[in-house]
């Protein structure tokens, strides 16, 4: 069973508009969430994270929102740029000192000029 | 370059052969992780080390897989008697204590023919 779900395999957005990537989780023990960006033939690159004690974290054009009651988080990219085109993975952890990040299957974002 | 380095980047092998991959973590990082990513999936945890001690192994790590980190620096992942189902991207990551602050390498793409 998948504990971290990204139900949209792909998303296409026009340059300058907002991109919203969604992620749902089932394990209520998760207390830290991360978003990674991955280009083809490269490893995942950390983008932004949020602790379960917060409901929002912002870093430049990237904002992550966490809704614990709905077990849902989302990544907002505003404004979207063609260089943002990549696969985005949501990941979760139970206690940051554990060895295991649980990843979703990813959402492929295409930002069209 | 002080990032996580993996070697080789690509490996093609015949079914039944043994393969070994190497990972050099960021030098001051005490933790090293191995993940596997297959097509259409997110990275899946295999195992992790704190210094030279292997602290956790996933059930994905069958008896044909073995990982070592003999001096607490670089690590090797060996797959014996490779099968076509072993074809995947093998990702290494390292961190100082917290997995939520891990940096990933570029991965080794294994193709078993």
Short mmCIF file of C-alpha atoms in Angstrom, two decimals:
data_model
loop_
_atom_site.label_atom_id
_atom_site.label_comp_id
_atom_site.label_asym_id
_atom_site.label_seq_id
_atom_site.Cartn_x
_atom_site.Cartn_y
_atom_site.Cartn_z
CA UNK A 1 0.00 0.00 0.00
CA UNK A 2 1.25 3.45 -0.85
CA UNK A 3 1.70 5.71 2.12
CA UNK A 4 2.49 8.76 -0.02
CA UNK A 5 0.36 9.35 -3.09
CA UNK A 6 0.72 11.74 -5.96
CA UNK A 7 -2.38 11.10 -8.00
CA UNK A 8 -1.54 13.31 -10.96
CA UNK A 9 1.18 11.76 -13.12
CA UNK A 10 1.52 14.95 -15.13
CA UNK A 11 0.67 18.63 -15.12
CA UNK A 12 1.00 21.21 -17.89
CA UNK A 13 1.07 24.92 -17.09
CA UNK A 14 1.67 28.09 -19.05
CA UNK A 15 4.76 30.13 -18.20
CA UNK A 16 4.00 32.81 -15.63
CA UNK A 17 0.99 31.01 -14.21
CA UNK A 18 0.76 29.08 -10.94
CA UNK A 19 1.66 25.39 -10.74
CA UNK A 20 -0.01 23.40 -7.97
CA UNK A 21 1.27 19.91 -7.25
CA UNK A 22 -0.62 17.77 -4.79
CA UNK A 23 0.33 14.98 -2.42
CA UNK A 24 -1.73 12.86 -0.03
CA UNK A 25 -0.48 10.61 2.74
CA UNK A 26 -2.00 7.94 4.90
CA UNK A 27 0.42 7.54 7.80
CA UNK A 28 -0.47 9.95 10.60
CA UNK A 29 2.96 9.35 12.13
CA UNK A 30 4.67 11.32 9.38
CA UNK A 31 6.01 14.51 10.89
CA UNK A 32 8.21 15.93 8.16
CA UNK A 33 7.49 16.41 4.49
CA UNK A 34 9.76 17.29 1.61
CA UNK A 35 9.54 18.10 -2.08
CA UNK A 36 12.26 17.05 -4.48
CA UNK A 37 12.77 18.02 -8.09
CA UNK A 38 14.31 15.58 -10.53
CA UNK A 39 15.63 16.10 -14.03
CA UNK A 40 16.16 13.10 -16.34
CA UNK A 41 19.36 11.13 -15.63
CA UNK A 42 20.01 13.06 -12.43
CA UNK A 43 19.37 12.40 -8.77
CA UNK A 44 16.58 14.16 -6.85
CA UNK A 45 17.37 17.69 -5.68
CA UNK A 46 15.85 18.98 -2.45
CA UNK A 47 13.44 21.85 -3.03
CA UNK A 48 11.51 22.71 0.13
CA UNK A 49 10.28 21.03 3.30
CA UNK A 50 7.75 21.49 6.07
CA UNK A 51 7.44 20.20 9.59
CA UNK A 52 4.09 18.93 10.82
CA UNK A 53 3.97 21.73 13.39
CA UNK A 54 3.58 24.24 10.58
CA UNK A 55 0.96 24.67 7.89
CA UNK A 56 2.94 26.76 5.45
CA UNK A 57 6.54 27.25 4.41
CA UNK A 58 7.71 29.65 1.75
CA UNK A 59 10.97 29.93 -0.15
CA UNK A 60 11.03 32.37 -3.03
CA UNK A 61 8.67 31.17 -5.75
CA UNK A 62 7.95 27.93 -3.88
CA UNK A 63 5.39 27.50 -1.11
CA UNK A 64 4.35 24.28 0.55
CA UNK A 65 1.02 24.02 2.36
CA UNK A 66 0.20 21.27 4.84
CA UNK A 67 -3.33 20.29 5.86
CA UNK A 68 -2.87 17.70 8.59
CA UNK A 69 -6.56 17.00 9.08
CA UNK A 70 -6.89 16.11 5.40
CA UNK A 71 -3.45 14.46 5.28
CA UNK A 72 -2.71 16.57 2.26
CA UNK A 73 0.09 18.82 1.15
CA UNK A 74 0.62 20.90 -1.92
CA UNK A 75 3.48 22.69 -3.60
CA UNK A 76 2.76 26.02 -5.27
CA UNK A 77 5.17 27.49 -7.80
CA UNK A 78 4.51 31.11 -8.71
CA UNK A 79 5.31 32.25 -11.32
CA UNK A 80 6.12 29.06 -13.19
CA UNK A 81 9.14 29.12 -15.49
CA UNK A 82 10.17 26.73 -18.30
CA UNK A 83 13.19 25.70 -16.20
CA UNK A 84 10.77 24.33 -13.60
CA UNK A 85 9.86 21.53 -16.01
CA UNK A 86 10.86 18.35 -14.19
CA UNK A 87 9.43 15.49 -12.14
CA UNK A 88 8.45 16.55 -8.63
CA UNK A 89 8.45 14.03 -5.79
CA UNK A 90 6.71 14.38 -2.48
CA UNK A 91 8.43 12.54 0.40
CA UNK A 92 7.63 11.99 4.05
CA UNK A 93 9.51 10.94 7.15
CA UNK A 94 8.70 9.70 10.63
CA UNK A 95 11.18 11.60 12.76
CA UNK A 96 14.03 13.20 10.88
CA UNK A 97 16.58 10.91 12.48
CA UNK A 98 15.10 7.82 10.86
CA UNK A 99 16.75 6.35 7.78
CA UNK A 100 13.74 6.12 5.59
CA UNK A 101 12.09 8.66 3.33
CA UNK A 102 8.85 7.47 1.76
CA UNK A 103 8.40 8.89 -1.73
CA UNK A 104 5.36 9.31 -3.94
CA UNK A 105 5.46 8.28 -7.60
CA UNK A 106 6.05 11.81 -8.79
CA UNK A 107 4.30 14.37 -10.98
CA UNK A 108 5.84 15.47 -14.25
CA UNK A 109 5.47 19.23 -14.60
CA UNK A 110 5.73 20.84 -18.03
CA UNK A 111 5.86 24.61 -18.17
CA UNK A 112 5.18 25.88 -21.66
CA UNK A 113 6.59 29.21 -22.88
CA UNK B 1 33.07 19.06 -6.42
CA UNK B 2 31.89 18.24 -2.92
CA UNK B 3 28.59 16.54 -3.79
CA UNK B 4 27.66 12.87 -3.59
CA UNK B 5 29.46 10.94 -6.30
CA UNK B 6 28.36 7.61 -7.78
CA UNK B 7 30.27 5.31 -10.07
CA UNK B 8 29.56 4.08 -12.67
CA UNK B 9 26.78 6.26 -14.05
CA UNK B 10 25.57 3.50 -16.33
CA UNK B 11 26.00 -0.25 -16.24
CA UNK B 12 24.72 -2.86 -18.69
CA UNK B 13 25.12 -6.44 -17.59
CA UNK B 14 23.93 -9.86 -18.60
CA UNK B 15 21.47 -11.72 -16.43
CA UNK B 16 23.26 -13.82 -13.85
CA UNK B 17 26.34 -11.59 -13.60
CA UNK B 18 27.40 -9.76 -10.45
CA UNK B 19 27.67 -5.99 -10.36
CA UNK B 20 29.08 -3.55 -7.83
CA UNK B 21 28.37 0.15 -7.50
CA UNK B 22 30.29 2.72 -5.52
CA UNK B 23 29.11 5.82 -3.67
CA UNK B 24 31.31 8.56 -2.25
CA UNK B 25 29.32 10.73 0.15
CA UNK B 26 29.88 14.33 1.10
CA UNK B 27 32.99 14.12 3.26
CA UNK B 28 31.65 15.28 6.62
CA UNK B 29 28.41 13.28 6.39
CA UNK B 30 28.12 10.34 8.77
CA UNK B 31 25.01 8.83 7.19
CA UNK B 32 24.77 7.15 3.80
CA UNK B 33 21.61 5.83 2.17
CA UNK B 34 20.85 3.62 -0.81
CA UNK B 35 17.57 3.93 -2.73
CA UNK B 36 16.30 2.30 -5.89
CA UNK B 37 14.04 3.90 -8.46
CA UNK B 38 12.23 1.96 -11.16
CA UNK B 39 10.34 3.43 -14.09
CA UNK B 40 7.22 5.31 -13.04
CA UNK B 41 7.97 4.97 -9.34
CA UNK B 42 9.50 7.17 -6.72
CA UNK B 43 12.76 6.24 -5.01
CA UNK B 44 12.41 3.27 -2.64
CA UNK B 45 14.57 2.89 0.42
CA UNK B 46 17.03 -0.01 0.46
CA UNK B 47 19.39 0.53 3.39
CA UNK B 48 21.35 3.08 5.35
CA UNK B 49 24.58 3.36 7.33
CA UNK B 50 25.61 5.52 10.19
CA UNK B 51 29.37 5.62 9.93
CA UNK B 52 30.32 1.98 9.21
CA UNK B 53 27.26 0.44 10.87
CA UNK B 54 24.39 -0.71 8.70
CA UNK B 55 21.38 0.34 10.79
CA UNK B 56 18.39 -0.51 8.67
CA UNK B 57 17.61 -2.72 5.69
CA UNK B 58 14.43 -2.75 3.64
CA UNK B 59 12.69 -6.01 2.78
CA UNK B 60 13.46 -4.98 -0.82
CA UNK B 61 17.08 -5.85 -0.10
CA UNK B 62 17.03 -9.53 -0.96
CA UNK B 63 19.82 -11.98 -0.16
CA UNK B 64 21.40 -11.19 -3.53
CA UNK B 65 22.05 -7.62 -2.41
CA UNK B 66 24.80 -6.61 -0.04
CA UNK B 67 25.99 -3.18 0.98
CA UNK B 68 29.12 -2.19 2.86
CA UNK B 69 30.68 0.94 4.22
CA UNK B 70 33.92 -0.46 5.65
CA UNK B 71 35.58 2.69 6.94
CA UNK B 72 32.58 4.91 7.31
CA UNK B 73 33.44 6.78 4.14
CA UNK B 74 32.55 5.37 0.70
CA UNK B 75 30.03 2.58 0.28
CA UNK B 76 29.54 -0.24 -2.18
CA UNK B 77 26.34 -1.97 -3.23
CA UNK B 78 26.74 -5.40 -4.79
CA UNK B 79 24.06 -7.35 -6.61
CA UNK B 80 24.79 -11.01 -7.20
CA UNK B 81 23.19 -13.11 -9.93
CA UNK B 82 21.42 -10.14 -11.45
CA UNK B 83 17.88 -10.51 -12.74
CA UNK B 84 15.98 -8.38 -15.24
CA UNK B 85 13.86 -7.05 -12.38
CA UNK B 86 17.00 -5.48 -10.93
CA UNK B 87 17.07 -2.97 -13.79
CA UNK B 88 16.64 0.40 -12.11
CA UNK B 89 18.35 3.61 -11.09
CA UNK B 90 20.32 3.08 -7.87
CA UNK B 91 20.57 6.28 -5.88
CA UNK B 92 22.93 7.07 -3.06
CA UNK B 93 22.42 9.92 -0.60
CA UNK B 94 24.29 11.24 2.40
CA UNK B 95 23.53 13.46 5.36
CA UNK B 96 24.77 14.57 8.75
CA UNK B 97 22.36 12.73 11.07
CA UNK B 98 18.98 13.76 9.68
CA UNK B 99 17.66 11.97 6.58
CA UNK B 100 15.53 15.02 5.92
CA UNK B 101 18.71 16.90 5.07
CA UNK B 102 20.10 14.30 2.69
CA UNK B 103 21.74 15.10 -0.62
CA UNK B 104 21.40 12.66 -3.47
CA UNK B 105 23.96 11.61 -6.03
CA UNK B 106 23.23 11.37 -9.74
CA UNK B 107 22.58 7.65 -9.55
CA UNK B 108 23.77 4.54 -11.33
CA UNK B 109 21.49 3.29 -14.10
CA UNK B 110 21.57 -0.52 -14.23
CA UNK B 111 20.23 -2.40 -17.22
CA UNK B 112 20.12 -6.19 -17.03
CA UNK B 113 19.78 -7.87 -20.43
#
